[in-house]
Short mmCIF file of C-alpha atoms in Angstrom, two decimals:
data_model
loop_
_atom_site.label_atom_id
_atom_site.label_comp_id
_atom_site.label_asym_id
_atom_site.label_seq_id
_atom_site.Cartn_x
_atom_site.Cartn_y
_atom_site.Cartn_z
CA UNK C 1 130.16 125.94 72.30
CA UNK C 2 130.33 122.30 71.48
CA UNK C 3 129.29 121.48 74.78
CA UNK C 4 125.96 123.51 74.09
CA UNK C 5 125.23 121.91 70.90
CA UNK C 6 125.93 118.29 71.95
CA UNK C 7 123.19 119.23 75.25
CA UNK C 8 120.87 120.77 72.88
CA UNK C 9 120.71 117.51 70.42
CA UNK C 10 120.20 115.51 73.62
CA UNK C 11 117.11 117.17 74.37
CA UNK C 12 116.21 117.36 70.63
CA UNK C 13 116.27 113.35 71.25
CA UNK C 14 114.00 113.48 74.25
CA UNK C 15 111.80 116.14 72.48
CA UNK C 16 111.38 113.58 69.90
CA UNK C 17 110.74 110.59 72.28
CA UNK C 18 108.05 113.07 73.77
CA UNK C 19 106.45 113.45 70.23
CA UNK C 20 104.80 110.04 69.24
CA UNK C 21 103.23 107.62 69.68
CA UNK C 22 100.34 109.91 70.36
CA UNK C 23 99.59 113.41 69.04
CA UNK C 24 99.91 116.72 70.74
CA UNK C 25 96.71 118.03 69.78
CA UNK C 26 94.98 114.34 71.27
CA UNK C 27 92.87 116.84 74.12
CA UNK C 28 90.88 117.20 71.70
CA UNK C 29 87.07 116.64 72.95
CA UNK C 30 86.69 114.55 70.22
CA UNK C 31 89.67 112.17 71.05
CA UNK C 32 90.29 109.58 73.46
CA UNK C 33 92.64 111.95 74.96
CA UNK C 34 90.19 114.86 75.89
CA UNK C 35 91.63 116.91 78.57
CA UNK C 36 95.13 115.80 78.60
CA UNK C 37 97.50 118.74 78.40
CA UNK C 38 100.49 119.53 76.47
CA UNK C 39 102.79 118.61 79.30
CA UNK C 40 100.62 115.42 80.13
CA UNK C 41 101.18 114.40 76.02
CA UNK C 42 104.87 114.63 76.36
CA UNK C 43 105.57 112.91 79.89
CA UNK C 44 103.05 110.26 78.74
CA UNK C 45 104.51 109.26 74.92
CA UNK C 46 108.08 109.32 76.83
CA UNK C 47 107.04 107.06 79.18
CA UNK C 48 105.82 104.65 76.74
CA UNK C 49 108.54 104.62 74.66
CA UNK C 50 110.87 104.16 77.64
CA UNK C 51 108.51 100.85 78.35
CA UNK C 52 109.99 99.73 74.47
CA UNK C 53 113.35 100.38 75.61
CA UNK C 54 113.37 98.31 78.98
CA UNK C 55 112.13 95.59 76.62
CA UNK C 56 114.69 96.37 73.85
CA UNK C 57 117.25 95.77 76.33
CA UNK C 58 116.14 91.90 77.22
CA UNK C 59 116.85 91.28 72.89
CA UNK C 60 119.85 91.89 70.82
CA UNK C 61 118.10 94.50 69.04
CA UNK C 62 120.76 97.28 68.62
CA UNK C 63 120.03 100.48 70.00
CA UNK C 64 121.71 102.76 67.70
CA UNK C 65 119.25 100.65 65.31
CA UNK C 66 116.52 101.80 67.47
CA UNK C 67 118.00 105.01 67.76
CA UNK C 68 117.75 105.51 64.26
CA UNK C 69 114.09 104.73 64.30
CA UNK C 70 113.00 106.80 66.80
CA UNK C 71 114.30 109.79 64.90
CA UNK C 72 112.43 108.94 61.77
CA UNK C 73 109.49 108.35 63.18
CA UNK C 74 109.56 111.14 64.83
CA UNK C 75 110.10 113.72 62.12
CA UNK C 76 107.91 111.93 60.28
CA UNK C 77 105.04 112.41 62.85
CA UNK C 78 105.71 116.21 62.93
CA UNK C 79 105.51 116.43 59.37
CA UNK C 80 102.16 115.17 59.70
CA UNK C 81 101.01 117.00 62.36
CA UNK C 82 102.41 119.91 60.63
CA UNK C 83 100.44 119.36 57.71
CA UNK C 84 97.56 118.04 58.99
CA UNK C 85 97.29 120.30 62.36
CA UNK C 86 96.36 123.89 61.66
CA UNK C 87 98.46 126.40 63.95
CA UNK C 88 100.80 123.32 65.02
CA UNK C 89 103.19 125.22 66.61
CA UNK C 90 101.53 127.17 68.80
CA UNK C 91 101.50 124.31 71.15
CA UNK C 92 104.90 125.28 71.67
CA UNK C 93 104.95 129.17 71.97
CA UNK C 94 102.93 129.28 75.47
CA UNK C 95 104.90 130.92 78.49
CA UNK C 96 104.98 127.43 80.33
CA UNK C 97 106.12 125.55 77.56
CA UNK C 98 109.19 128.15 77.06
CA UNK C 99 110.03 128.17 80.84
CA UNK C 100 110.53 124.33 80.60
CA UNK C 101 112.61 124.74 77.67
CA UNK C 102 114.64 127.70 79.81
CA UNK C 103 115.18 125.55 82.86
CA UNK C 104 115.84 122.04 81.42
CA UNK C 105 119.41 123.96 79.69
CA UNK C 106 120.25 125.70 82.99
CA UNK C 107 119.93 123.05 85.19
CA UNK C 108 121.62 120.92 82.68
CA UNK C 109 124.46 123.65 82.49
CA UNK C 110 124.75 123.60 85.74
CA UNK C 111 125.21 119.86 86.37
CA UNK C 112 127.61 119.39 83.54
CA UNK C 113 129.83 122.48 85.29
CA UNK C 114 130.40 119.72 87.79
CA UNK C 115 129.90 116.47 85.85
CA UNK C 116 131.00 114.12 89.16
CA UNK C 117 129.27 111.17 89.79
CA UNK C 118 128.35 110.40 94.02
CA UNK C 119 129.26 107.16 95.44
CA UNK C 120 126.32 105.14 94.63
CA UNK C 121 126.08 106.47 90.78
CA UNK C 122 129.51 105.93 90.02
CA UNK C 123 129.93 102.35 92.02
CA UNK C 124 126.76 100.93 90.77
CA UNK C 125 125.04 102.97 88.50
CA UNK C 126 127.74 103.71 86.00
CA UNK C 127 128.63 100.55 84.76
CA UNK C 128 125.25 99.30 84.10
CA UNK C 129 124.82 102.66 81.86
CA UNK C 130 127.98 101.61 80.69
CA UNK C 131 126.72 98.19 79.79
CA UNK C 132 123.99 99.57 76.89
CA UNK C 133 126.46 101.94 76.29
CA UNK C 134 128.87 99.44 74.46
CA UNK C 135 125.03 97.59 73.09
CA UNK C 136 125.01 94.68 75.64
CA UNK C 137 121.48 93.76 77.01
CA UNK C 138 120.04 92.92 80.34
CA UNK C 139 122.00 89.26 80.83
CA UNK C 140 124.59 91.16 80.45
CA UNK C 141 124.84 92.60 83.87
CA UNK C 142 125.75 89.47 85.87
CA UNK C 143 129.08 90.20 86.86
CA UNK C 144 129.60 93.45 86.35
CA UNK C 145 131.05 95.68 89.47
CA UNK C 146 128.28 97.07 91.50
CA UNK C 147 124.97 94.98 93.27
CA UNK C 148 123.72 91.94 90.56
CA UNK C 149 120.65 92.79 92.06
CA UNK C 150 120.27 96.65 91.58
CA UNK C 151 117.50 96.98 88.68
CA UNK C 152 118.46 98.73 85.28
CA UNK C 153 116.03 101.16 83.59
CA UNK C 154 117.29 104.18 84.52
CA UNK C 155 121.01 103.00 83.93
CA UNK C 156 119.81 101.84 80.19
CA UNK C 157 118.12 105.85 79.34
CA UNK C 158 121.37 107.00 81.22
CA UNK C 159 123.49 104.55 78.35
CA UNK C 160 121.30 105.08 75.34
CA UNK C 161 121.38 108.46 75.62
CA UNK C 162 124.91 108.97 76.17
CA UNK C 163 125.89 106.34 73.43
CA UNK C 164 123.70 108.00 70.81
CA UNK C 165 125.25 111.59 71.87
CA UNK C 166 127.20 113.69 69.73
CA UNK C 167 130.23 113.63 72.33
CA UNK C 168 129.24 110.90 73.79
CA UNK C 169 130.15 111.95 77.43
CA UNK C 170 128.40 109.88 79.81
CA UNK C 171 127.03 113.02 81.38
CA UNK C 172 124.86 113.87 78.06
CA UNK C 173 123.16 110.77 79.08
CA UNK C 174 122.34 112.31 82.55
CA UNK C 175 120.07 115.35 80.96
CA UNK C 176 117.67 112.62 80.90
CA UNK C 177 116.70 113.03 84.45
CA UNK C 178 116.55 116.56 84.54
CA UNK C 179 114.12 116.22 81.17
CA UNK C 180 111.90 113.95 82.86
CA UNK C 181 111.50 115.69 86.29
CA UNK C 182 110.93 118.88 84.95
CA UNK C 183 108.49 117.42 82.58
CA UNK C 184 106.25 115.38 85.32
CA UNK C 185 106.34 118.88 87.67
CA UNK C 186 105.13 120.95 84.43
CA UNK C 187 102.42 118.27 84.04
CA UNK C 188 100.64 119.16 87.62
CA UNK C 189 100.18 122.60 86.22
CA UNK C 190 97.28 121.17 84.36
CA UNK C 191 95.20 120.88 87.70
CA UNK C 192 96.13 124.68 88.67
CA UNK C 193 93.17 126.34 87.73
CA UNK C 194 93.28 128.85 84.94
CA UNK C 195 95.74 131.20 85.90
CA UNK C 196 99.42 131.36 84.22
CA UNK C 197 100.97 133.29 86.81
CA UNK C 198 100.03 131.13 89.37
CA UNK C 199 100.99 128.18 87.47
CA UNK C 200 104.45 129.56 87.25
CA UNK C 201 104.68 130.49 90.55
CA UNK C 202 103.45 127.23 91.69
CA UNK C 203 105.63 125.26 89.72
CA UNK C 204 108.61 127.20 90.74
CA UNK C 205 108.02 126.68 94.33
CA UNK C 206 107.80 123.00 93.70
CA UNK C 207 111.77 122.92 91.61
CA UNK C 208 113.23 125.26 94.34
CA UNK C 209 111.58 123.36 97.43
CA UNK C 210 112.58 119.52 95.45
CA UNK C 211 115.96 120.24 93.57
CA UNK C 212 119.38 118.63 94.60
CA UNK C 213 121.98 118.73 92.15
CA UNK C 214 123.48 115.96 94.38
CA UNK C 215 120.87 113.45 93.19
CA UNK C 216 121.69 114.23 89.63
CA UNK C 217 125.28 112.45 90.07
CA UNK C 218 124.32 108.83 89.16
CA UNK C 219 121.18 108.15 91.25
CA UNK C 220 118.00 106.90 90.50
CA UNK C 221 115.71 108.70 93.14
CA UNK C 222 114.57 111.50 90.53
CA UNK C 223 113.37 109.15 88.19
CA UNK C 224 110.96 107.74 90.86
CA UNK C 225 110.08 110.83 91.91
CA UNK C 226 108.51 111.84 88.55
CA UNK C 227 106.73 108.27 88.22
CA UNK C 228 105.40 109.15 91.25
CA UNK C 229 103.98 112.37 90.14
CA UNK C 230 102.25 111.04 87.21
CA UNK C 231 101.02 107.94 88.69
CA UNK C 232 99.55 110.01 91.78
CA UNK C 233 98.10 112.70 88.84
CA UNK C 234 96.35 110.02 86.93
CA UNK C 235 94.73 108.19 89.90
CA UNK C 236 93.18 111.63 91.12
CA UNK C 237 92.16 112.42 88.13
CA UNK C 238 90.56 108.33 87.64
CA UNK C 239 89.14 109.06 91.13
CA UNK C 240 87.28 112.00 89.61
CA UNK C 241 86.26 110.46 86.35
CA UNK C 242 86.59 107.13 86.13
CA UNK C 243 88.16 107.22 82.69
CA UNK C 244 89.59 103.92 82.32
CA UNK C 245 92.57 105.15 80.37
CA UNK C 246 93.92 106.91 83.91
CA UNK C 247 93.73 103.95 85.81
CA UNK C 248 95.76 102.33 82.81
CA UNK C 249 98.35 104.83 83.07
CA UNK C 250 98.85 104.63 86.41
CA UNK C 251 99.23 101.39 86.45
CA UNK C 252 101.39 101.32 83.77
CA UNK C 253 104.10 103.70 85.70
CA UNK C 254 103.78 101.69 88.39
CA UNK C 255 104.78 99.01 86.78
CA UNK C 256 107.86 100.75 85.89
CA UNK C 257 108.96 101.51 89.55
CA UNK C 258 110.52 97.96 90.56
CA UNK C 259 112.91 98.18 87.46
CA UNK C 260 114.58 101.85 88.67
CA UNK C 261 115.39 100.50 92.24
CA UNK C 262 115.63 97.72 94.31
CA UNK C 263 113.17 99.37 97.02
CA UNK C 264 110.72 100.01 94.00
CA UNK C 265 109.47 96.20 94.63
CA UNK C 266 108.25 97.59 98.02
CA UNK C 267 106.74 100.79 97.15
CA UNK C 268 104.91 99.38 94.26
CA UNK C 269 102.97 97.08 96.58
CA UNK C 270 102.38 99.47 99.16
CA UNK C 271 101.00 102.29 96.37
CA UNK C 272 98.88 99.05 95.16
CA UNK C 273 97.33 97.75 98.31
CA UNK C 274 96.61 101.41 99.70
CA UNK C 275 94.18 101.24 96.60
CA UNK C 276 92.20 98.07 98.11
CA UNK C 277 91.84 100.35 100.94
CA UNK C 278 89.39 102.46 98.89
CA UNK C 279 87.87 100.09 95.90
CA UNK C 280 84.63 99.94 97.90
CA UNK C 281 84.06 103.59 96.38
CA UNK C 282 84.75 102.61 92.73
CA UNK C 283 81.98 101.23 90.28
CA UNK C 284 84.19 99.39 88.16
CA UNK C 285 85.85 97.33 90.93
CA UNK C 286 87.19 94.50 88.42
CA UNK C 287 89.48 96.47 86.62
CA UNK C 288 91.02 97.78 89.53
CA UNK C 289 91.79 94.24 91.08
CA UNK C 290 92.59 93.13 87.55
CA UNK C 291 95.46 95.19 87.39
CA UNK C 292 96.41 95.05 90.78
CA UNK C 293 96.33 91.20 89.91
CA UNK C 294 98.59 91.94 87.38
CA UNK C 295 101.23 94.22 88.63
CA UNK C 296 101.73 91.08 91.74
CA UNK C 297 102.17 88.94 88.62
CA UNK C 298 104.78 90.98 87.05
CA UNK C 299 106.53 91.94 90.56
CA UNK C 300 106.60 87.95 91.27
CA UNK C 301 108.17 87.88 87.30
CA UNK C 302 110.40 90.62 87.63
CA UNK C 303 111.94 88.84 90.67
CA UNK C 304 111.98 85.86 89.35
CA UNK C 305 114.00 86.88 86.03
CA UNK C 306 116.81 88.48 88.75
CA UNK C 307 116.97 84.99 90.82
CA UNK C 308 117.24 83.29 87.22
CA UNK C 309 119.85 85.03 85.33
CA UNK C 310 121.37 88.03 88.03
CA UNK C 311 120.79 87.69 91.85
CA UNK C 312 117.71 88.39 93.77
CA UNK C 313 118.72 90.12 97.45
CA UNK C 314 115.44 91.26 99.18
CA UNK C 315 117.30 92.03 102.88
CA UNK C 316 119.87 94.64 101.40
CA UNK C 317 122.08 94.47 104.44
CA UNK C 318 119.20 93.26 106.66
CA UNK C 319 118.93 89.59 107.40
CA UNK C 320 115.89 87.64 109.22
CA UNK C 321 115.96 88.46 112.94
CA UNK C 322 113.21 90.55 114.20
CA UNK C 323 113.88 91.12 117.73
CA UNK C 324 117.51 91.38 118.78
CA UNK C 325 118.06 91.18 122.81
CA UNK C 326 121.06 93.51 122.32
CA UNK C 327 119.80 96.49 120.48
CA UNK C 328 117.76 98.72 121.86
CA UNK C 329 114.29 100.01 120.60
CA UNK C 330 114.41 103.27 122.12
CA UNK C 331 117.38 103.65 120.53
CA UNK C 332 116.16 102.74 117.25
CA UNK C 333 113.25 105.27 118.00
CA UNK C 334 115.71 107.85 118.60
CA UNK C 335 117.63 107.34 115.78
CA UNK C 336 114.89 106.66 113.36
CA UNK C 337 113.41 110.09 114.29
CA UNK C 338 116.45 112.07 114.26
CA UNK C 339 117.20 110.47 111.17
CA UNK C 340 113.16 111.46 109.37
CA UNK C 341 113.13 114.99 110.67
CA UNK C 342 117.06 115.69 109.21
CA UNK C 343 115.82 114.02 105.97
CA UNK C 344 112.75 116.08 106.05
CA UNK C 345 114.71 119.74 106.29
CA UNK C 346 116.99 118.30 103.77
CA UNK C 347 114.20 118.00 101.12
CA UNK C 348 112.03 121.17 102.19
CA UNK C 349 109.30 119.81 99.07
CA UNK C 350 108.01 117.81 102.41
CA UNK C 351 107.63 120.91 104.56
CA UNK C 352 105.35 122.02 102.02
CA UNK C 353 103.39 118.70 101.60
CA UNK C 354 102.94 118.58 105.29
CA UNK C 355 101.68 122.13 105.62
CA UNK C 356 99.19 121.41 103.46
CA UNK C 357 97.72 118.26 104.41
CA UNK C 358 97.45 120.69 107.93
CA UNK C 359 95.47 123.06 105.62
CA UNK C 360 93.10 120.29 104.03
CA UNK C 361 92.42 118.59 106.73
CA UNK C 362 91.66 121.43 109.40
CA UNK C 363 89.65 123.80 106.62
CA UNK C 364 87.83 120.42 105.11
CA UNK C 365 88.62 121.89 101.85
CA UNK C 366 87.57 119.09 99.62
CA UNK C 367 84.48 117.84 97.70
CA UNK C 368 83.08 114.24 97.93
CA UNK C 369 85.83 112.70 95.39
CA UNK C 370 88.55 115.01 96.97
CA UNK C 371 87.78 114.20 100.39
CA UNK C 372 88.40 110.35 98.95
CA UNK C 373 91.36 111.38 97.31
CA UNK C 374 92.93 113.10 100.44
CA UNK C 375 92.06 109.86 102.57
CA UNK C 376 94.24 107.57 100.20
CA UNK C 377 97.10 109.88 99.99
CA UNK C 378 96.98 109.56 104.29
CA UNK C 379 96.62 105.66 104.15
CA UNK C 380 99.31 105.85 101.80
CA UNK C 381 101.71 108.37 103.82
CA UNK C 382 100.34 105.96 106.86
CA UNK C 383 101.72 102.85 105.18
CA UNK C 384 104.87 103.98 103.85
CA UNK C 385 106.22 105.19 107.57
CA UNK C 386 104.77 101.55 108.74
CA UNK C 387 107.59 100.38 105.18
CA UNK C 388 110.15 102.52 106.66
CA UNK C 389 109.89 101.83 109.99
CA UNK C 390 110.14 98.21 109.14
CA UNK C 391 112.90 98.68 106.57
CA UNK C 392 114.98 100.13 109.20
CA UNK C 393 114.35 98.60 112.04
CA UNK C 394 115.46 95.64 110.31
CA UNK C 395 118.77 97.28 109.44
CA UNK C 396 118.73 98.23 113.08
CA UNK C 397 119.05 94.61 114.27
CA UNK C 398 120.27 92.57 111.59
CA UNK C 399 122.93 94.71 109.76
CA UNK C 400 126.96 94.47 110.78
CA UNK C 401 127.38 98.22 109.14
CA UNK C 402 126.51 101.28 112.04
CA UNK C 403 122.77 102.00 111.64
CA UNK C 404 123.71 105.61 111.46
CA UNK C 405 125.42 105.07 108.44
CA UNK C 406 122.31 103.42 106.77
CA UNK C 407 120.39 106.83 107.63
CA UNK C 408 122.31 108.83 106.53
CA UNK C 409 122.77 107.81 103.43
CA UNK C 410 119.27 106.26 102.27
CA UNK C 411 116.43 107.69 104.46
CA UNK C 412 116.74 111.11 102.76
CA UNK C 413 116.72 109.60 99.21
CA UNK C 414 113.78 107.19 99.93
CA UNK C 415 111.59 109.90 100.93
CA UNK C 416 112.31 112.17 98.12
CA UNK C 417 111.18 109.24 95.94
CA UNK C 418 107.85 109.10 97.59
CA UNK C 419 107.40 112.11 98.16
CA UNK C 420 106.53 112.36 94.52
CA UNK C 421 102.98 111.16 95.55
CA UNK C 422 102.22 113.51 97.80
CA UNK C 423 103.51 116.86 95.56
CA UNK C 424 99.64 116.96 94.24
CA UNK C 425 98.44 117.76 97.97
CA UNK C 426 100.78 121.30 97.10
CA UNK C 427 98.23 121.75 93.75
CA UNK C 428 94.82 120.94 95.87
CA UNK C 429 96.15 123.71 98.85
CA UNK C 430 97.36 126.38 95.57
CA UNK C 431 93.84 126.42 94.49
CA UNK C 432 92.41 126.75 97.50
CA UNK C 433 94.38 129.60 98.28
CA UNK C 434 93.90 131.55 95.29
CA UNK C 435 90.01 130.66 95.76
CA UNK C 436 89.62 131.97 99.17
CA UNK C 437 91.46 135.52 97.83
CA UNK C 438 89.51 135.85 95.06
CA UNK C 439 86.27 135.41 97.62
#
């Protein structure tokens, strides 16, 4: 019974992280917000307030102090939207909304019947978490068992959360994950159009076809993964609109990604230059290279903080050689292929993806913008097997540890983070289908 209560509080602190800075009722046509959902709201304020914590944890702010302030803050926002807001709460009694609530406790249930940590989690991951757990900061970390060179925001929500638990078992800190990737799936449902069954139904699919209790254990993948969704969300819906204040989001997620992994460096500059591949399309071209300016910037800051104060590794077990007289390229081929297709059954969310590009592309489903959208997500899935490819191949001649051992313990991660992008493609073929039976 304990148990229950100390899971429920957790989430009663990432409810209230979800709550402010900006209200739930900002879809309002009058508001800068128009036409953001409820889910959109939530995923959105906690994102934001996870940006103050990664910068909380380069100060000697404490975060039980922060902690603290969060919660007041918090009730006192719903105070005043409960005052101020007629009918506040029935932002919370739709059949989505509840179903979130229902699946956040049983997944977390049925992690925490299990609590183990996997390799990676509890050799790297864990004692960073541990770290903010005992209220150290980022400079911290040099020394501490596990890779120097690893980043640390999802090890720091893993920490706060289980320091400012009411058991303060490190797995309280874990719900975290399951909050957030629950949250960024319920936020596509926004771009289902208007039908609640099918929303549920949809989303559904999505959590059965994406969820692995393994990744859960320590590892960082899931909290990519969600970026990913919003990020992808937000520049469809820019696309669309132009609204400058997508193209900010979106850019401020992906400005997240290099501090959950190492690999986030990488995928950050492939998700920005696949946008240069279609600026010719956008009227406000300045912006877009502004911030593209500035996410290099802060990737070439980022990098330089870890060479200053932690390490800075960018081979990972690669090294420098490009062509290796010994090794075989066929071989590689072999093994690289072998490798994607196992990876690919293993998260079945990509079977699904892949079908539906099929769909799109064969039916030309889309209108002028969505045509545009569908050719970025295809430079991007273009670009990222040219990353991978490289990635391994370089593992393939430089590392001394088996190449099979490198696939088959990263390749299936790495594409469950990206595949995060691509989970819209699911939304665009879900319309169409209930369009064309409707006809």
């Amino acid at each position: 019974m304990i148990e229950l209560i100390s899971i429920t509080v957790s989430f009663f602190i990432l409810f209230s992280l979800s709550l402010f800075p900006f209200r739930i009722n900002s879809f309002e046509k009058n508001n800068f917000f128009y036409n953001f959902k409820l889910f959109d709201i939530f995923l959105l304020n906690l994102i934001i307030n996870i940006g103050f914590l990664l910068l909380i944890s380069f100060t000697t702010i404490s975060y039980t102090n922060y902690f603290i302030l969060i919660i007041i803050i918090s009730l006192i926002y719903s105070l005043f939207n409960l005052i101020k807001i007629n009918k506040y709460f029935k932002f919370f009694k739709n059949k989505n909304f509840i179903l979130f609530i229902i699946l956040n406790f049983i997944i977390a249930l049925h992690i925490i019947s299990n609590p183990i940590l996997a390799w990676d989690g509890l050799e790297n991951w864990y004692f960073k978490a541990q770290n903010f757990f005992y209220n150290y900061n980022f400079f911290d970390l040099k020394g501490l068992k596990g890779n120097n060179y690893y980043p640390h925001l999802g090890s720091l929500i893993w920490g706060f959360l289980w320091k400012n638990s009411i058991l303060q078992y490190e797995y309280l800190g874990r719900i975290f994950y399951i909050y957030i990737y629950l949250l960024s799936i319920f936020s596509l449902s926004g771009l289902i159009e208007k039908n609640n069954h099918l929303k549920i139904i949809i989303i559904s699919l999505i959590i059965i076809l994406s969820f692995d209790d393994f990744l859960f254990r320590g590892y960082q993948e899931v909290l990519l993964f969600s970026l990913f969704i919003f990020i992808s969300k937000n520049f469809y819906i820019y696309l669309k609109s132009e609204r400058s204040i997508h193209l900010i989001i979106c850019f401020f997620c992906l400005n997240l990604i290099p501090w959950v992994k190492h690999e986030g460096t990488l995928l950050t500059f492939i998700y920005s230059i696949s946008i240069l591949f279609i600026i010719k399309y956008f009227s406000n071209k300045l912006q877009i290279i502004s911030l593209i300016f500035i996410t290099w910037f802060l990737l070439i800051f980022k990098n330089y903080i870890f060479y200053k104060y932690l390490d800075l590794n960018f081979a990972h077990g690669g090294g420098n050689k490009f062509f290796n007289e010994s090794k075989n390229i066929l071989e590689f081929i072999y093994l690289f292929s072998l490798g994607l297709f196992v990876a690919l059954m293993k998260y079945k969310i990509w079977i699904a993806i892949l079908v539906s590009f099929y769909f799109v592309q064969r039916n030309n489903l889309f209108s002028a913008k969505g045509k545009l959208y569908f050719s970025f997500l295809k430079i991007n899935l273009t670009l990222f097997l040219i990353l991978l490819l490289g990635i391994y191949y370089n593992l393939f001649t430089n590392s001394n540890i088996d190449f099979n051992w490198w696939i088959d313990n990263s390749l299936d991660r790495l594409i469950f983070s990206i595949s995060g992008i691509f989970v819209i493609q699911i939304i665009f073929f879900s319309n169409y289908i209930k369009n064309y039976i409707l006809k």
